[in-house]
mmCIF file of C-alpha atoms in Angstrom:
data_model
loop_
_atom_site.group_PDB
_atom_site.id
_atom_site.type_symbol
_atom_site.label_atom_id
_atom_site.label_comp_id
_atom_site.label_asym_id
_atom_site.label_seq_id
_atom_site.Cartn_x
_atom_site.Cartn_y
_atom_site.Cartn_z
ATOM 1 C CA ASP A 473 0.003 0.056 -0.102
ATOM 2 C CA ALA A 474 1.046 3.561 -0.632
ATOM 3 C CA LYS A 475 2.040 5.312 2.620
ATOM 4 C CA THR A 476 2.858 8.940 3.576
ATOM 5 C CA THR A 477 5.778 10.439 5.520
ATOM 6 C CA GLN A 478 5.326 13.884 7.324
ATOM 7 C CA PRO A 479 7.442 15.798 9.749
ATOM 8 C CA THR A 480 6.382 14.989 13.379
ATOM 9 C CA SER A 481 5.966 18.821 14.268
ATOM 10 C CA MET A 482 6.268 22.381 12.956
ATOM 11 C CA ASP A 483 5.704 25.766 14.293
ATOM 12 C CA CYS A 484 4.446 28.781 12.418
ATOM 13 C CA ALA A 485 3.962 32.448 13.308
ATOM 14 C CA GLU A 486 0.324 33.693 13.417
ATOM 15 C CA GLY A 487 -0.458 35.511 10.138
ATOM 16 C CA ARG A 488 2.144 33.816 8.162
ATOM 17 C CA ALA A 489 1.681 30.946 5.656
ATOM 18 C CA ALA A 490 2.058 27.571 7.049
ATOM 19 C CA ASN A 491 3.611 25.160 4.500
ATOM 20 C CA LEU A 492 3.130 21.368 5.612
ATOM 21 C CA PRO A 493 5.058 18.976 3.389
ATOM 22 C CA CYS A 494 4.294 15.275 2.775
ATOM 23 C CA ASN A 495 6.239 12.578 0.890
ATOM 24 C CA HIS A 496 4.213 9.811 -0.932
ATOM 25 C CA SER A 497 6.810 8.396 -3.251
ATOM 26 C CA THR A 498 5.001 5.070 -3.633
ATOM 27 C CA ILE A 499 1.729 6.539 -4.876
ATOM 28 C CA SER A 500 0.239 4.893 -7.803
ATOM 29 C CA GLY A 501 -1.499 6.658 -10.781
ATOM 30 C CA ASN A 502 -5.215 6.567 -9.428
ATOM 31 C CA GLU A 503 -4.527 7.317 -5.756
ATOM 32 C CA TYR A 504 -5.734 10.599 -4.530
ATOM 33 C CA VAL A 505 -3.934 12.788 -1.794
ATOM 34 C CA TYR A 506 -6.131 13.951 1.063
ATOM 35 C CA TRP A 507 -5.551 16.335 3.893
ATOM 36 C CA TYR A 508 -7.467 16.256 7.064
ATOM 37 C CA ARG A 509 -6.814 17.788 10.470
ATOM 38 C CA GLN A 510 -7.578 17.075 13.924
ATOM 39 C CA ILE A 511 -7.905 19.652 16.573
ATOM 40 C CA HIS A 512 -7.426 18.391 20.163
ATOM 41 C CA SER A 513 -10.445 16.190 21.411
ATOM 42 C CA GLN A 514 -12.259 16.414 18.076
ATOM 43 C CA GLY A 515 -12.519 14.136 15.242
ATOM 44 C CA PRO A 516 -10.569 14.689 11.938
ATOM 45 C CA GLN A 517 -11.932 17.290 9.755
ATOM 46 C CA TYR A 518 -11.540 17.253 5.885
ATOM 47 C CA ILE A 519 -9.536 20.100 4.299
ATOM 48 C CA ILE A 520 -8.752 19.387 0.687
ATOM 49 C CA HIS A 521 -7.838 16.652 -1.875
ATOM 50 C CA GLY A 522 -6.195 16.456 -5.269
ATOM 51 C CA LEU A 523 -5.004 13.883 -7.809
ATOM 52 C CA LYS A 524 -2.209 15.758 -9.902
ATOM 53 C CA ASN A 525 -3.387 19.364 -10.436
ATOM 54 C CA ASN A 526 -3.117 21.982 -7.688
ATOM 55 C CA GLU A 527 -6.186 22.649 -5.783
ATOM 56 C CA THR A 528 -7.518 25.519 -3.716
ATOM 57 C CA ASN A 529 -10.362 26.055 -1.384
ATOM 58 C CA GLU A 530 -11.511 28.410 1.252
ATOM 59 C CA MET A 531 -9.364 26.536 3.672
ATOM 60 C CA ALA A 532 -6.169 25.897 2.004
ATOM 61 C CA SER A 533 -4.034 25.293 -1.082
ATOM 62 C CA LEU A 534 -2.625 21.927 -2.142
ATOM 63 C CA ILE A 535 0.644 21.816 -4.339
ATOM 64 C CA ILE A 536 1.290 18.405 -5.811
ATOM 65 C CA THR A 537 4.616 17.956 -7.575
ATOM 66 C CA GLU A 538 4.620 16.918 -11.194
ATOM 67 C CA ASP A 539 5.767 13.352 -10.373
ATOM 68 C CA ARG A 540 3.236 13.139 -7.627
ATOM 69 C CA LYS A 541 5.746 11.824 -5.181
ATOM 70 C CA SER A 542 5.255 14.721 -2.797
ATOM 71 C CA SER A 543 2.859 17.538 -1.959
ATOM 72 C CA THR A 544 2.598 20.529 0.369
ATOM 73 C CA LEU A 545 -0.558 21.854 2.063
ATOM 74 C CA ILE A 546 -0.627 25.727 2.396
ATOM 75 C CA LEU A 547 -2.489 27.552 5.151
ATOM 76 C CA PRO A 548 -2.162 30.985 3.703
ATOM 77 C CA HIS A 549 -2.689 33.020 6.813
ATOM 78 C CA ALA A 550 -2.291 30.705 9.915
ATOM 79 C CA THR A 551 -4.353 31.418 12.988
ATOM 80 C CA LEU A 552 -4.291 30.263 16.507
ATOM 81 C CA ARG A 553 -7.336 28.112 15.629
ATOM 82 C CA ASP A 554 -5.227 26.203 13.057
ATOM 83 C CA THR A 555 -3.029 24.521 15.733
ATOM 84 C CA ALA A 556 -3.864 20.928 15.158
ATOM 85 C CA VAL A 557 -2.385 17.534 13.840
ATOM 86 C CA TYR A 558 -2.433 17.645 10.112
ATOM 87 C CA TYR A 559 -2.703 14.205 8.277
ATOM 88 C CA CYS A 560 -1.681 13.569 4.665
ATOM 89 C CA ILE A 561 -3.485 10.726 3.479
ATOM 90 C CA VAL A 562 -3.405 8.452 0.315
ATOM 91 C CA ARG A 563 -6.752 6.984 -0.798
ATOM 92 C CA VAL A 564 -6.094 3.424 -1.753
ATOM 93 C CA VAL A 565 -8.157 1.865 -4.612
ATOM 94 C CA ALA A 566 -7.844 -1.922 -4.246
ATOM 95 C CA GLY A 567 -11.140 -3.285 -5.041
ATOM 96 C CA THR A 568 -12.659 -1.034 -2.677
ATOM 97 C CA TYR A 569 -11.770 2.255 -1.339
ATOM 98 C CA LYS A 570 -10.024 3.204 1.925
ATOM 99 C CA TYR A 571 -7.890 5.775 3.519
ATOM 100 C CA ILE A 572 -4.301 5.054 4.854
ATOM 101 C CA PHE A 573 -3.758 7.519 7.594
ATOM 102 C CA GLY A 574 -0.213 8.272 8.720
ATOM 103 C CA THR A 575 1.076 9.810 11.953
ATOM 104 C CA GLY A 576 0.626 13.469 11.031
ATOM 105 C CA THR A 577 2.414 16.713 11.577
ATOM 106 C CA ARG A 578 1.660 18.613 14.804
ATOM 107 C CA LEU A 579 1.398 22.245 13.766
ATOM 108 C CA LYS A 580 1.570 24.762 16.501
ATOM 109 C CA VAL A 581 0.628 28.324 15.624
ATOM 110 C CA LEU A 582 2.312 30.850 17.671
ATOM 111 C CA ALA A 583 1.085 34.125 18.696
ATOM 112 C CA ASP B 852 -24.260 20.019 8.647
ATOM 113 C CA VAL B 853 -23.516 16.295 8.581
ATOM 114 C CA LYS B 854 -23.661 14.909 12.246
ATOM 115 C CA VAL B 855 -21.872 11.857 13.392
ATOM 116 C CA THR B 856 -22.529 10.958 16.985
ATOM 117 C CA GLN B 857 -20.973 8.124 19.075
ATOM 118 C CA SER B 858 -22.760 6.800 22.105
ATOM 119 C CA SER B 859 -20.115 7.713 24.692
ATOM 120 C CA ARG B 860 -17.063 9.937 24.996
ATOM 121 C CA TYR B 861 -15.487 7.959 27.761
ATOM 122 C CA LEU B 862 -15.978 4.231 28.653
ATOM 123 C CA VAL B 863 -14.244 2.024 31.260
ATOM 124 C CA LYS B 864 -14.561 -1.678 30.830
ATOM 125 C CA ARG B 865 -13.151 -4.746 32.631
ATOM 126 C CA THR B 866 -11.202 -7.350 30.624
ATOM 127 C CA GLY B 867 -13.361 -10.096 29.131
ATOM 128 C CA GLU B 868 -16.403 -8.027 28.843
ATOM 129 C CA LYS B 869 -18.407 -7.707 25.658
ATOM 130 C CA VAL B 870 -18.312 -4.033 24.654
ATOM 131 C CA PHE B 871 -20.523 -2.153 22.240
ATOM 132 C CA LEU B 872 -19.655 1.118 20.554
ATOM 133 C CA GLU B 873 -22.548 2.816 18.698
ATOM 134 C CA CYS B 874 -22.318 5.340 15.904
ATOM 135 C CA VAL B 875 -25.189 7.217 14.249
ATOM 136 C CA GLN B 876 -25.104 9.381 11.237
ATOM 137 C CA ASP B 877 -27.963 11.691 10.090
ATOM 138 C CA MET B 878 -27.185 12.457 6.501
ATOM 139 C CA ASP B 879 -28.183 9.053 4.798
ATOM 140 C CA HIS B 880 -24.729 8.219 3.978
ATOM 141 C CA GLU B 881 -23.948 4.757 2.435
ATOM 142 C CA ASN B 882 -20.661 4.275 3.848
ATOM 143 C CA MET B 883 -19.629 4.172 7.645
ATOM 144 C CA PHE B 884 -16.222 3.345 9.071
ATOM 145 C CA TRP B 885 -14.651 2.456 12.368
ATOM 146 C CA TYR B 886 -10.963 3.546 13.231
ATOM 147 C CA ARG B 887 -8.946 3.506 16.366
ATOM 148 C CA GLN B 888 -6.151 5.922 17.070
ATOM 149 C CA ASP B 889 -3.244 5.439 19.184
ATOM 150 C CA PRO B 890 -0.338 7.706 19.924
ATOM 151 C CA GLY B 891 2.435 7.257 17.454
ATOM 152 C CA LEU B 892 0.369 5.062 15.060
ATOM 153 C CA GLY B 893 -2.069 7.510 13.613
ATOM 154 C CA LEU B 894 -5.643 6.266 12.670
ATOM 155 C CA ARG B 895 -5.968 2.593 11.621
ATOM 156 C CA LEU B 896 -9.133 1.414 9.972
ATOM 157 C CA ILE B 897 -10.806 -1.513 11.685
ATOM 158 C CA TYR B 898 -13.978 -2.233 9.669
ATOM 159 C CA PHE B 899 -16.132 -0.398 7.210
ATOM 160 C CA SER B 900 -19.572 -0.766 5.579
ATOM 161 C CA TYR B 901 -20.859 0.185 2.259
ATOM 162 C CA ASP B 902 -24.445 -0.767 2.895
ATOM 163 C CA VAL B 903 -26.827 -2.172 5.290
ATOM 164 C CA LYS B 904 -25.712 -5.626 6.467
ATOM 165 C CA MET B 905 -22.501 -5.316 4.469
ATOM 166 C CA LYS B 906 -19.032 -5.171 6.052
ATOM 167 C CA GLU B 907 -15.546 -5.421 5.105
ATOM 168 C CA LYS B 908 -12.508 -5.894 7.162
ATOM 169 C CA GLY B 909 -10.022 -2.955 7.421
ATOM 170 C CA ASP B 910 -6.405 -3.240 8.462
ATOM 171 C CA ILE B 911 -6.917 -4.494 12.132
ATOM 172 C CA PRO B 912 -10.011 -6.339 12.434
ATOM 173 C CA GLU B 913 -8.903 -8.951 14.886
ATOM 174 C CA GLY B 914 -10.791 -8.846 18.085
ATOM 175 C CA TYR B 915 -13.538 -6.885 16.629
ATOM 176 C CA SER B 916 -16.941 -7.393 14.852
ATOM 177 C CA VAL B 917 -19.414 -4.936 13.483
ATOM 178 C CA SER B 918 -23.057 -4.674 12.790
ATOM 179 C CA ARG B 919 -25.017 -2.628 10.559
ATOM 180 C CA GLU B 920 -28.726 -3.279 10.674
ATOM 181 C CA LYS B 921 -30.019 0.233 9.644
ATOM 182 C CA LYS B 922 -28.296 2.633 7.160
ATOM 183 C CA GLU B 923 -27.777 5.344 9.983
ATOM 184 C CA ARG B 924 -26.177 3.085 12.664
ATOM 185 C CA PHE B 925 -22.877 1.266 12.651
ATOM 186 C CA SER B 926 -21.812 -0.737 15.769
ATOM 187 C CA LEU B 927 -18.274 -1.840 16.689
ATOM 188 C CA ILE B 928 -18.354 -4.882 19.118
ATOM 189 C CA LEU B 929 -15.356 -6.058 21.201
ATOM 190 C CA GLU B 930 -16.159 -9.719 21.706
ATOM 191 C CA SER B 931 -13.935 -9.951 24.812
ATOM 192 C CA ALA B 932 -12.173 -6.731 25.693
ATOM 193 C CA SER B 933 -8.543 -6.749 26.404
ATOM 194 C CA THR B 934 -6.136 -4.244 27.707
ATOM 195 C CA ASN B 935 -4.486 -3.728 24.298
ATOM 196 C CA GLN B 936 -7.858 -2.489 23.027
ATOM 197 C CA THR B 937 -7.622 0.475 25.198
ATOM 198 C CA SER B 938 -7.697 3.348 22.542
ATOM 199 C CA MET B 939 -9.582 6.321 21.091
ATOM 200 C CA TYR B 940 -12.257 5.069 18.680
ATOM 201 C CA LEU B 941 -13.387 7.188 15.966
ATOM 202 C CA CYS B 942 -16.583 6.519 13.590
ATOM 203 C CA ALA B 943 -16.896 8.227 10.196
ATOM 204 C CA SER B 944 -19.152 8.355 7.476
ATOM 205 C CA SER B 945 -19.186 9.409 3.828
ATOM 206 C CA GLU B 946 -21.621 9.865 0.915
ATOM 207 C CA ASP B 947 -20.220 7.550 -1.902
ATOM 208 C CA THR B 948 -17.819 4.967 -2.518
ATOM 209 C CA ARG B 949 -15.005 7.421 -3.862
ATOM 210 C CA LEU B 950 -14.784 8.806 -0.397
ATOM 211 C CA THR B 951 -14.423 12.342 -1.376
ATOM 212 C CA GLU B 952 -14.944 13.465 2.211
ATOM 213 C CA GLN B 953 -15.328 11.607 5.488
ATOM 214 C CA TYR B 954 -17.299 13.001 8.402
ATOM 215 C CA PHE B 955 -15.843 11.993 11.711
ATOM 216 C CA GLY B 956 -17.621 11.716 15.091
ATOM 217 C CA PRO B 957 -15.925 13.162 18.243
ATOM 218 C CA GLY B 958 -14.551 9.749 19.313
ATOM 219 C CA THR B 959 -14.941 7.309 22.315
ATOM 220 C CA ARG B 960 -12.046 6.930 24.659
ATOM 221 C CA LEU B 961 -12.191 3.279 25.779
ATOM 222 C CA THR B 962 -10.146 1.965 28.633
ATOM 223 C CA VAL B 963 -9.994 -1.603 29.397
ATOM 224 C CA THR B 964 -8.811 -2.488 32.912
#
């Protein structure tokens, strides 16, 4: 199965862009990259997903490299409420669909 | 808004007990999932269901079973609880088989003593 590798933790100053990297070098052609985040004591929350093109929504932007072996989640203006664990996930397609969650990056936004 | 609710936020059970964790979603979603979350291991899929009375094993089904008698309800059953099943259990649902977005419940922290 494809898996993801993320840094364990990162800090970001409030108001600055937070860039969270993810390596998924074993991804295959039909596997999407998803990002979720989990704020303390809550369930994970969907942020964004993509296949090969860059994507943007009201929460974030997702930049996927041309070879699809890595991606970066960008929170353009981080706030204290963005402090959370961010999961980069590959959605595996093998007969059925399922997510492979990794261990995530703990982002701390500093005032 | 989609709402996924879990029957308990905190639960303490004894080794050997049969434990039921209930999950209910109110958006008529076809797909429902049970994960467990442990420090340093991320979320791991236990079982999922694409339809009523249908279930499929995830990555770590051993020691668990599930039941989906109605579309909105997906139950996780620990047949004989053990201490290594102490964990945070998360339920999720999604609208279609492509899993474009999963909606998660708040989690149940189960402690087995």
